[in-house]
Amino acid sequence: MFKQDLSGLEQQHLLRRLTIVDSYDGPRVVINGKSILLMCSNDYLGLAGHPALRDAARIAMDQYGFGAGGSRLVSGTSALHHELEQRLAAFKGTEAALVFNSGYAANTGIIPAIAQKGDVILSDCRNHASIVDGCRLSKAERTVYRHNDMNHVEYILKESRDARLKLIVTDGVFSMDGDIAPLPELALLAEKYGAILMVDDAHGTGVLGKTGKGTVEHFGLSRGVHIQMGTLGKALGSFGAYVAGNRDLIDFLVNHARSFIYSTALPPSVCAASIAAIDLVEKEPMHREKLWRNRERFVSGLTSLGFNIGDSVTPIVPILIGDSEQACKAGDKLIEYGVYATAIRPPTVRPGTARIRATVTASHSDQDIDAALDMFGRLKQKDYL
Ligand SMILES: Cc1ncc(COP(=O)(O)O)c(C=O)c1O
């Protein structure tokens, strides 16, 4: 059965394989003994290898050892978990915050805890798989609205007037397209129809907004987004995730989010690294500024080469191809030329929209970006892209 499934996937050019990275050094990685340029990482600010994170983790390990040794409600809440939650709440400007073991665990814990039988969830059709799975775990009625389509959201809200609770959930930055959810409009609709609005800011945290606080700050919203979830493993260069909101929400999740309750806590050293990363985001805006300069250089180069990057307005830059086989060939050729930017195929993206999902980070130099553009251009000339 497994073999049959795998050969079916292979025939459709949908088989996934792991690529082993032998070492990471800023924007370069070694794969199969060859040093190549990394253009698909979510380490947007280049903090994953930053000495401040390494030092913080090392010091915490000396003090606490490595594993947390228990779940958060038993023995696993260290002073560093507590400090991280306080720092996240202050960073996000909310009453409280709660750390989860990953973004996947956060979404699959938060959504079913909040939306129960008799409730309605409205989820954007391009939301991340962890939101989709969170919705699947919920006993609420699940509806999916067309991407960023506010008329569709309003239509469903009107149809759901009698629901006990309505939860609208959206990515802040869409992970495969690099476009942004219209939070002000969603917040207005949520208010008009008495719904709760939840944003997953996995790719907005540290990246968007004047001080890197994310999509809510990007739009200058001071209220109207009730639940802000985000991850620590992308721009913050660490690992784990958080939810920020009011005190009651956080206490409710401590009592009801199963992925929080029934799982061993993050190692304290990981929390220490996340705290160090928040320090850097707050004190060193140059990482974010460099990220955005790099993004502009990359996108203007791609545009002048004639690439279609869809609606991307962030450091996530999809190069749309369509056909999965073609996307795989392009990804393989890119590695051969010295750029690591993976092909993304269904079911991660919609059928017929396979792509190379390229990202830029603050650790790329101008020369790196120009070299990548040169290789993308060569592939285009040879009709791979
Ligand atoms: C929008 C979004 N939400 C959640 C997640 C899951 O986060 P984590 O990798 O911490 O499990 C991701 C990860 O890719 C994501 O892109």
CSV table of C-alpha atoms and ligand atoms in Angstrom, one decimal:
chain,number,residue,atom,x,y,z
A,1,MET,CA,0.0,0.0,0.0
A,2,PHE,CA,2.8,2.4,0.9
A,3,LYS,CA,4.7,1.6,-2.3
A,4,GLN,CA,1.6,2.0,-4.4
A,5,ASP,CA,0.9,5.4,-2.8
A,6,LEU,CA,4.5,6.6,-3.3
A,7,SER,CA,4.7,5.5,-6.9
A,8,GLY,CA,1.4,7.3,-7.6
A,9,LEU,CA,2.9,10.5,-6.1
A,10,GLU,CA,6.1,10.1,-8.1
A,11,GLN,CA,4.2,9.7,-11.3
A,12,GLN,CA,2.4,13.0,-10.6
A,13,HIS,CA,5.7,14.7,-9.7
A,14,LEU,CA,4.3,15.2,-6.2
A,15,LEU,CA,6.7,12.9,-4.2
A,16,ARG,CA,8.4,14.8,-1.4
A,17,ARG,CA,12.0,14.0,-0.4
A,18,LEU,CA,14.2,15.4,2.4
A,19,THR,CA,17.2,17.5,1.4
A,20,ILE,CA,20.0,17.1,3.9
A,21,VAL,CA,21.8,20.3,4.7
A,22,ASP,CA,25.3,19.5,6.1
A,23,SER,CA,25.9,23.0,7.5
A,24,TYR,CA,24.5,26.5,7.7
A,25,ASP,CA,26.6,29.6,7.4
A,26,GLY,CA,24.5,32.7,7.2
A,27,PRO,CA,22.9,32.7,3.7
A,28,ARG,CA,24.9,29.8,2.5
A,29,VAL,CA,24.4,26.1,3.1
A,30,VAL,CA,26.3,23.0,2.2
A,31,ILE,CA,24.3,20.3,0.4
A,32,ASN,CA,26.0,17.2,-1.1
A,33,GLY,CA,29.4,18.8,-0.2
A,34,LYS,CA,28.7,21.9,-2.3
A,35,SER,CA,28.2,25.4,-0.8
A,36,ILE,CA,25.1,27.1,-2.3
A,37,LEU,CA,23.1,30.2,-1.7
A,38,LEU,CA,20.0,29.7,0.6
A,39,MET,CA,17.0,31.4,-0.9
A,40,CYS,CA,14.1,29.6,0.8
A,41,SER,CA,14.6,30.0,4.6
A,42,ASN,CA,12.2,31.7,6.9
A,43,ASP,CA,15.0,33.0,9.0
A,44,TYR,CA,14.1,36.5,7.6
A,45,LEU,CA,16.2,38.6,10.0
A,46,GLY,CA,19.2,36.2,9.9
A,47,LEU,CA,19.0,35.6,13.6
A,48,ALA,CA,19.1,31.8,13.7
A,49,GLY,CA,22.9,31.9,13.8
A,50,HIS,CA,23.3,35.1,15.7
A,51,PRO,CA,25.8,35.0,18.6
A,52,ALA,CA,23.3,36.6,21.0
A,53,LEU,CA,20.9,33.6,20.6
A,54,ARG,CA,23.6,31.0,20.8
A,55,ASP,CA,25.0,32.7,24.0
A,56,ALA,CA,21.6,33.0,25.6
A,57,ALA,CA,20.8,29.3,24.9
A,58,ARG,CA,24.2,28.2,26.2
A,59,ILE,CA,23.9,30.1,29.5
A,60,ALA,CA,20.4,28.8,30.0
A,61,MET,CA,21.5,25.2,29.3
A,62,ASP,CA,24.2,25.6,32.0
A,63,GLN,CA,21.6,26.8,34.5
A,64,TYR,CA,18.6,24.5,33.6
A,65,GLY,CA,20.1,21.5,31.7
A,66,PHE,CA,18.5,20.7,28.3
A,67,GLY,CA,15.0,19.2,28.4
A,68,ALA,CA,12.2,20.8,30.3
A,69,GLY,CA,11.3,17.4,31.8
A,70,GLY,CA,7.6,17.9,32.0
A,71,SER,CA,4.6,19.6,30.5
A,72,ARG,CA,3.8,23.2,31.3
A,73,LEU,CA,1.2,22.5,33.9
A,74,VAL,CA,3.3,20.0,35.7
A,75,SER,CA,7.0,20.7,36.2
A,76,GLY,CA,7.9,22.3,32.8
A,77,THR,CA,7.3,26.0,33.4
A,78,SER,CA,10.7,27.5,34.0
A,79,ALA,CA,11.4,31.1,34.9
A,80,LEU,CA,12.5,31.5,31.3
A,81,HIS,CA,9.1,30.4,29.9
A,82,HIS,CA,7.4,32.9,32.2
A,83,GLU,CA,9.8,35.7,31.2
A,84,LEU,CA,9.3,34.9,27.5
A,85,GLU,CA,5.6,35.2,27.9
A,86,GLN,CA,5.9,38.5,29.6
A,87,ARG,CA,8.2,39.8,26.9
A,88,LEU,CA,5.9,38.6,24.2
A,89,ALA,CA,2.9,40.3,25.8
A,90,ALA,CA,4.9,43.6,26.1
A,91,PHE,CA,6.1,43.3,22.5
A,92,LYS,CA,2.7,42.7,21.1
A,93,GLY,CA,1.0,45.2,23.4
A,94,THR,CA,-1.4,42.7,24.9
A,95,GLU,CA,-2.3,41.8,28.5
A,96,ALA,CA,-0.8,38.4,28.3
A,97,ALA,CA,0.8,35.8,26.1
A,98,LEU,CA,1.3,32.0,26.1
A,99,VAL,CA,4.0,30.0,24.5
A,100,PHE,CA,3.2,26.9,22.5
A,101,ASN,CA,5.7,24.3,21.3
A,102,SER,CA,5.3,25.1,17.6
A,103,GLY,CA,3.0,27.1,15.4
A,104,TYR,CA,1.4,23.8,14.3
A,105,ALA,CA,0.7,23.0,18.0
A,106,ALA,CA,-0.6,26.5,18.6
A,107,ASN,CA,-3.2,26.5,15.8
A,108,THR,CA,-4.3,22.9,16.5
A,109,GLY,CA,-4.7,23.9,20.1
A,110,ILE,CA,-6.2,27.3,20.0
A,111,ILE,CA,-8.9,26.9,17.3
A,112,PRO,CA,-10.7,23.8,18.7
A,113,ALA,CA,-10.5,25.1,22.2
A,114,ILE,CA,-12.3,28.3,21.2
A,115,ALA,CA,-14.7,27.2,18.5
A,116,GLN,CA,-17.0,24.5,19.8
A,117,LYS,CA,-20.2,22.8,18.8
A,118,GLY,CA,-22.8,25.4,17.7
A,119,ASP,CA,-20.1,27.9,16.6
A,120,VAL,CA,-18.9,28.8,13.1
A,121,ILE,CA,-15.3,29.2,11.9
A,122,LEU,CA,-14.5,31.3,8.9
A,123,SER,CA,-11.1,30.4,7.4
A,124,ASP,CA,-9.4,31.9,4.3
A,125,CYS,CA,-8.9,29.3,1.6
A,126,ARG,CA,-5.1,30.0,1.6
A,127,ASN,CA,-4.6,29.6,5.3
A,128,HIS,CA,-1.7,27.5,6.5
A,129,ALA,CA,-2.2,23.7,7.0
A,130,SER,CA,-2.0,24.1,10.7
A,131,ILE,CA,-5.0,26.3,10.7
A,132,VAL,CA,-6.8,23.9,8.4
A,133,ASP,CA,-6.0,21.1,10.9
A,134,GLY,CA,-7.1,23.2,13.9
A,135,CYS,CA,-10.4,23.7,12.1
A,136,ARG,CA,-10.7,20.0,11.4
A,137,LEU,CA,-10.2,19.2,15.1
A,138,SER,CA,-13.0,21.6,16.1
A,139,LYS,CA,-16.6,20.6,16.5
A,140,ALA,CA,-17.7,23.9,15.1
A,141,GLU,CA,-19.2,24.3,11.6
A,142,ARG,CA,-16.3,25.1,9.3
A,143,THR,CA,-16.6,27.5,6.4
A,144,VAL,CA,-13.9,28.5,4.0
A,145,TYR,CA,-14.0,31.9,2.3
A,146,ARG,CA,-12.4,32.9,-1.0
A,147,HIS,CA,-9.0,34.4,-0.6
A,148,ASN,CA,-9.1,37.8,1.0
A,149,ASP,CA,-12.7,38.2,-0.3
A,150,MET,CA,-14.5,40.5,2.2
A,151,ASN,CA,-17.9,40.1,0.4
A,152,HIS,CA,-17.7,36.4,0.9
A,153,VAL,CA,-16.7,36.8,4.6
A,154,GLU,CA,-19.7,39.1,5.1
A,155,TYR,CA,-22.0,36.7,3.3
A,156,ILE,CA,-21.0,33.9,5.7
A,157,LEU,CA,-21.3,36.1,8.7
A,158,LYS,CA,-24.8,37.1,7.7
A,159,GLU,CA,-25.8,33.5,7.2
A,160,SER,CA,-24.3,32.6,10.6
A,161,ARG,CA,-26.2,35.2,12.7
A,162,ASP,CA,-27.6,32.5,15.0
A,163,ALA,CA,-24.2,30.9,15.8
A,164,ARG,CA,-23.1,31.0,19.4
A,165,LEU,CA,-19.7,32.2,18.5
A,166,LYS,CA,-18.1,33.2,15.1
A,167,LEU,CA,-14.3,32.9,14.7
A,168,ILE,CA,-12.6,34.4,11.7
A,169,VAL,CA,-9.1,33.1,11.2
A,170,THR,CA,-6.5,34.3,8.7
A,171,ASP,CA,-2.8,34.2,8.1
A,172,GLY,CA,-1.4,37.7,8.5
A,173,VAL,CA,1.1,37.1,5.7
A,174,PHE,CA,0.2,34.2,3.5
A,175,SER,CA,3.1,31.7,3.6
A,176,MET,CA,3.2,30.6,0.0
A,177,ASP,CA,2.1,33.8,-1.7
A,178,GLY,CA,3.6,36.5,0.4
A,179,ASP,CA,0.5,38.7,0.3
A,180,ILE,CA,-1.1,40.2,3.4
A,181,ALA,CA,-4.6,39.8,4.8
A,182,PRO,CA,-6.8,42.9,4.9
A,183,LEU,CA,-6.9,43.1,8.7
A,184,PRO,CA,-8.7,46.5,8.9
A,185,GLU,CA,-11.6,45.2,6.8
A,186,LEU,CA,-11.7,41.9,8.7
A,187,ALA,CA,-11.7,43.8,12.0
A,188,LEU,CA,-14.6,46.0,10.9
A,189,LEU,CA,-16.6,42.9,9.8
A,190,ALA,CA,-15.8,41.1,13.0
A,191,GLU,CA,-17.1,44.1,15.0
A,192,LYS,CA,-20.2,44.5,12.9
A,193,TYR,CA,-21.2,40.9,13.3
A,194,GLY,CA,-19.8,40.2,16.8
A,195,ALA,CA,-17.2,37.8,15.6
A,196,ILE,CA,-13.7,37.0,17.1
A,197,LEU,CA,-10.8,37.7,14.8
A,198,MET,CA,-7.6,35.6,15.0
A,199,VAL,CA,-4.5,36.3,13.0
A,200,ASP,CA,-1.6,33.9,12.4
A,201,ASP,CA,1.4,36.1,12.2
A,202,ALA,CA,4.0,33.4,11.6
A,203,HIS,CA,5.5,35.4,8.7
A,204,GLY,CA,4.6,38.9,9.9
A,205,THR,CA,6.3,38.8,13.3
A,206,GLY,CA,9.7,40.6,13.2
A,207,VAL,CA,9.1,41.5,9.6
A,208,LEU,CA,6.1,43.8,9.2
A,209,GLY,CA,5.3,47.0,11.0
A,210,LYS,CA,7.5,50.0,12.0
A,211,THR,CA,9.0,48.1,14.9
A,212,GLY,CA,8.5,44.5,13.7
A,213,LYS,CA,5.5,43.8,15.8
A,214,GLY,CA,3.7,42.3,12.8
A,215,THR,CA,0.7,42.6,10.6
A,216,VAL,CA,-1.4,44.4,13.2
A,217,GLU,CA,1.2,47.1,13.6
A,218,HIS,CA,1.6,47.2,9.8
A,219,PHE,CA,-2.0,48.4,9.5
A,220,GLY,CA,-1.7,50.6,12.6
A,221,LEU,CA,-4.6,48.8,14.3
A,222,SER,CA,-4.9,49.4,18.0
A,223,ARG,CA,-7.9,47.1,18.5
A,224,GLY,CA,-10.2,44.7,16.7
A,225,VAL,CA,-7.8,41.7,16.4
A,226,HIS,CA,-8.6,39.6,19.5
A,227,ILE,CA,-6.1,36.7,19.1
A,228,GLN,CA,-2.6,37.2,17.7
A,229,MET,CA,-0.8,34.0,17.2
A,230,GLY,CA,2.8,33.9,15.8
A,231,THR,CA,5.9,31.7,15.6
A,232,LEU,CA,9.3,32.0,17.1
A,233,GLY,CA,11.0,29.8,14.5
A,234,LYS,CA,10.9,32.1,11.6
A,235,ALA,CA,12.1,35.8,11.8
A,236,LEU,CA,13.0,35.3,15.5
A,237,GLY,CA,15.4,32.5,14.5
A,238,SER,CA,14.4,30.3,17.5
A,239,PHE,CA,11.7,27.7,17.9
A,240,GLY,CA,8.1,27.5,19.2
A,241,ALA,CA,5.1,29.8,19.0
A,242,TYR,CA,2.9,32.1,21.0
A,243,VAL,CA,-0.5,33.5,21.3
A,244,ALA,CA,-1.1,37.0,22.6
A,245,GLY,CA,-4.3,38.5,23.8
A,246,ASN,CA,-6.3,39.4,26.9
A,247,ARG,CA,-5.7,37.7,30.2
A,248,ASP,CA,-9.0,35.7,30.1
A,249,LEU,CA,-8.1,34.3,26.7
A,250,ILE,CA,-4.7,33.1,27.9
A,251,ASP,CA,-6.1,31.6,31.1
A,252,PHE,CA,-8.8,29.9,29.0
A,253,LEU,CA,-6.2,28.4,26.7
A,254,VAL,CA,-4.1,27.2,29.7
A,255,ASN,CA,-7.2,25.2,30.7
A,256,HIS,CA,-8.5,24.1,27.3
A,257,ALA,CA,-5.8,24.0,24.6
A,258,ARG,CA,-4.9,20.3,24.4
A,259,SER,CA,-1.7,20.8,22.5
A,260,PHE,CA,-0.5,23.1,25.3
A,261,ILE,CA,-1.7,20.9,28.1
A,262,TYR,CA,-0.6,17.5,26.9
A,263,SER,CA,2.9,18.1,25.6
A,264,THR,CA,6.4,18.5,27.2
A,265,ALA,CA,7.4,22.1,27.5
A,266,LEU,CA,10.0,23.7,25.3
A,267,PRO,CA,13.5,23.4,26.6
A,268,PRO,CA,14.3,26.5,28.7
A,269,SER,CA,17.3,27.3,26.4
A,270,VAL,CA,15.0,27.7,23.5
A,271,CYS,CA,13.0,30.3,25.5
A,272,ALA,CA,16.2,32.1,26.3
A,273,ALA,CA,17.1,32.2,22.6
A,274,SER,CA,13.7,33.6,21.9
A,275,ILE,CA,14.1,36.3,24.5
A,276,ALA,CA,17.4,37.3,23.0
A,277,ALA,CA,15.8,37.5,19.6
A,278,ILE,CA,13.1,39.8,20.9
A,279,ASP,CA,15.8,42.0,22.3
A,280,LEU,CA,17.4,42.2,18.9
A,281,VAL,CA,14.2,43.0,17.1
A,282,GLU,CA,13.5,45.8,19.6
A,283,LYS,CA,17.0,47.2,19.7
A,284,GLU,CA,18.5,46.6,16.3
A,285,PRO,CA,16.1,47.7,13.6
A,286,MET,CA,18.9,47.4,11.0
A,287,HIS,CA,18.1,43.7,10.5
A,288,ARG,CA,14.6,44.5,9.4
A,289,GLU,CA,15.7,47.5,7.3
A,290,LYS,CA,18.3,45.3,5.5
A,291,LEU,CA,15.6,42.6,5.0
A,292,TRP,CA,13.4,45.1,3.2
A,293,ARG,CA,16.2,46.6,1.1
A,294,ASN,CA,17.1,43.1,0.0
A,295,ARG,CA,13.5,42.4,-0.8
A,296,GLU,CA,13.3,45.5,-3.0
A,297,ARG,CA,16.5,44.6,-4.8
A,298,PHE,CA,15.4,41.0,-5.4
A,299,VAL,CA,11.9,41.9,-6.5
A,300,SER,CA,12.9,44.7,-8.8
A,301,GLY,CA,15.5,42.3,-10.4
A,302,LEU,CA,12.9,39.6,-10.9
A,303,THR,CA,10.3,42.0,-12.3
A,304,SER,CA,12.8,43.3,-14.8
A,305,LEU,CA,13.6,39.8,-15.8
A,306,GLY,CA,9.9,39.3,-16.5
A,307,PHE,CA,8.9,36.9,-13.7
A,308,ASN,CA,5.4,36.6,-12.4
A,309,ILE,CA,5.5,36.9,-8.6
A,310,GLY,CA,1.7,37.1,-8.0
A,311,ASP,CA,0.6,39.4,-5.3
A,312,SER,CA,3.7,39.2,-3.1
A,313,VAL,CA,4.5,42.3,-1.1
A,314,THR,CA,6.8,40.7,1.5
A,315,PRO,CA,10.1,38.8,1.6
A,316,ILE,CA,8.2,35.7,0.5
A,317,VAL,CA,8.4,35.8,-3.3
A,318,PRO,CA,6.7,33.0,-5.3
A,319,ILE,CA,7.8,32.5,-8.8
A,320,LEU,CA,4.7,31.0,-10.3
A,321,ILE,CA,5.2,28.1,-12.7
A,322,GLY,CA,2.0,26.0,-12.7
A,323,ASP,CA,3.0,22.5,-13.6
A,324,SER,CA,4.5,20.4,-10.8
A,325,GLU,CA,7.0,18.5,-13.1
A,326,GLN,CA,8.3,21.8,-14.4
A,327,ALA,CA,8.6,23.3,-10.9
A,328,CYS,CA,10.6,20.2,-9.7
A,329,LYS,CA,12.9,20.5,-12.7
A,330,ALA,CA,13.4,24.2,-12.0
A,331,GLY,CA,14.2,23.5,-8.3
A,332,ASP,CA,16.7,20.8,-9.3
A,333,LYS,CA,18.4,23.1,-11.9
A,334,LEU,CA,18.6,25.9,-9.3
A,335,ILE,CA,20.5,23.7,-6.9
A,336,GLU,CA,22.8,22.7,-9.8
A,337,TYR,CA,23.4,26.4,-10.5
A,338,GLY,CA,24.1,27.1,-6.8
A,339,VAL,CA,20.7,28.4,-5.4
A,340,TYR,CA,18.6,26.5,-3.0
A,341,ALA,CA,15.0,27.6,-3.5
A,342,THR,CA,12.5,24.8,-3.3
A,343,ALA,CA,9.6,23.8,-5.6
A,344,ILE,CA,6.3,24.0,-3.8
A,345,ARG,CA,3.6,21.8,-5.2
A,346,PRO,CA,0.1,20.6,-4.3
A,347,PRO,CA,-1.3,19.9,-1.8
A,348,THR,CA,0.7,22.7,-0.2
A,349,VAL,CA,-0.6,25.0,-2.9
A,350,ARG,CA,-3.6,24.8,-5.2
A,351,PRO,CA,-3.5,22.4,-8.1
A,352,GLY,CA,-1.9,24.0,-11.2
A,353,THR,CA,-0.1,26.7,-9.1
A,354,ALA,CA,3.3,24.9,-8.4
A,355,ARG,CA,6.0,27.4,-7.8
A,356,ILE,CA,9.5,28.2,-6.6
A,357,ARG,CA,9.0,29.8,-3.2
A,358,ALA,CA,11.9,32.1,-2.9
A,359,THR,CA,12.7,34.2,0.2
A,360,VAL,CA,15.2,36.9,0.9
A,361,THR,CA,16.7,37.5,4.4
A,362,ALA,CA,18.7,40.2,6.1
A,363,SER,CA,21.8,38.0,5.8
A,364,HIS,CA,22.0,38.2,2.0
A,365,SER,CA,24.5,40.7,0.6
A,366,ASP,CA,23.8,42.7,-2.6
A,367,GLN,CA,26.2,40.3,-4.3
A,368,ASP,CA,24.2,37.3,-3.1
A,369,ILE,CA,21.0,38.8,-4.5
A,370,ASP,CA,22.6,39.7,-7.8
A,371,ALA,CA,24.1,36.2,-8.1
A,372,ALA,CA,20.6,34.7,-7.4
A,373,LEU,CA,19.0,36.9,-10.0
A,374,ASP,CA,21.7,35.9,-12.5
A,375,MET,CA,20.9,32.3,-12.0
A,376,PHE,CA,17.1,32.8,-12.1
A,377,GLY,CA,17.7,34.7,-15.4
A,378,ARG,CA,19.7,31.9,-16.8
A,379,LEU,CA,17.0,29.4,-16.0
A,380,LYS,CA,14.4,31.6,-17.6
A,381,GLN,CA,16.5,31.8,-20.8
A,382,LYS,CA,16.6,28.0,-20.8
A,383,ASP,CA,12.8,27.9,-20.3
A,384,TYR,CA,13.0,26.2,-16.9
A,385,LEU,CA,11.2,29.1,-15.3
B,1,LIG,C1,1.3,30.7,8.6
B,1,LIG,C2,1.9,29.6,9.4
B,1,LIG,N1,1.4,29.2,10.5
B,1,LIG,C3,1.9,28.2,11.3
B,1,LIG,C4,3.0,27.6,10.9
B,1,LIG,C5,3.6,26.5,11.7
B,1,LIG,O1,4.6,27.0,12.5
B,1,LIG,P1,5.7,26.0,13.1
B,1,LIG,O2,6.7,25.8,12.0
B,1,LIG,O3,6.3,26.7,14.3
B,1,LIG,O4,5.0,24.7,13.5
B,1,LIG,C6,3.7,27.9,9.7
B,1,LIG,C7,4.9,27.2,9.3
B,1,LIG,O5,5.4,27.1,8.3
B,1,LIG,C8,3.1,28.9,8.9
B,1,LIG,O6,3.6,29.3,7.7
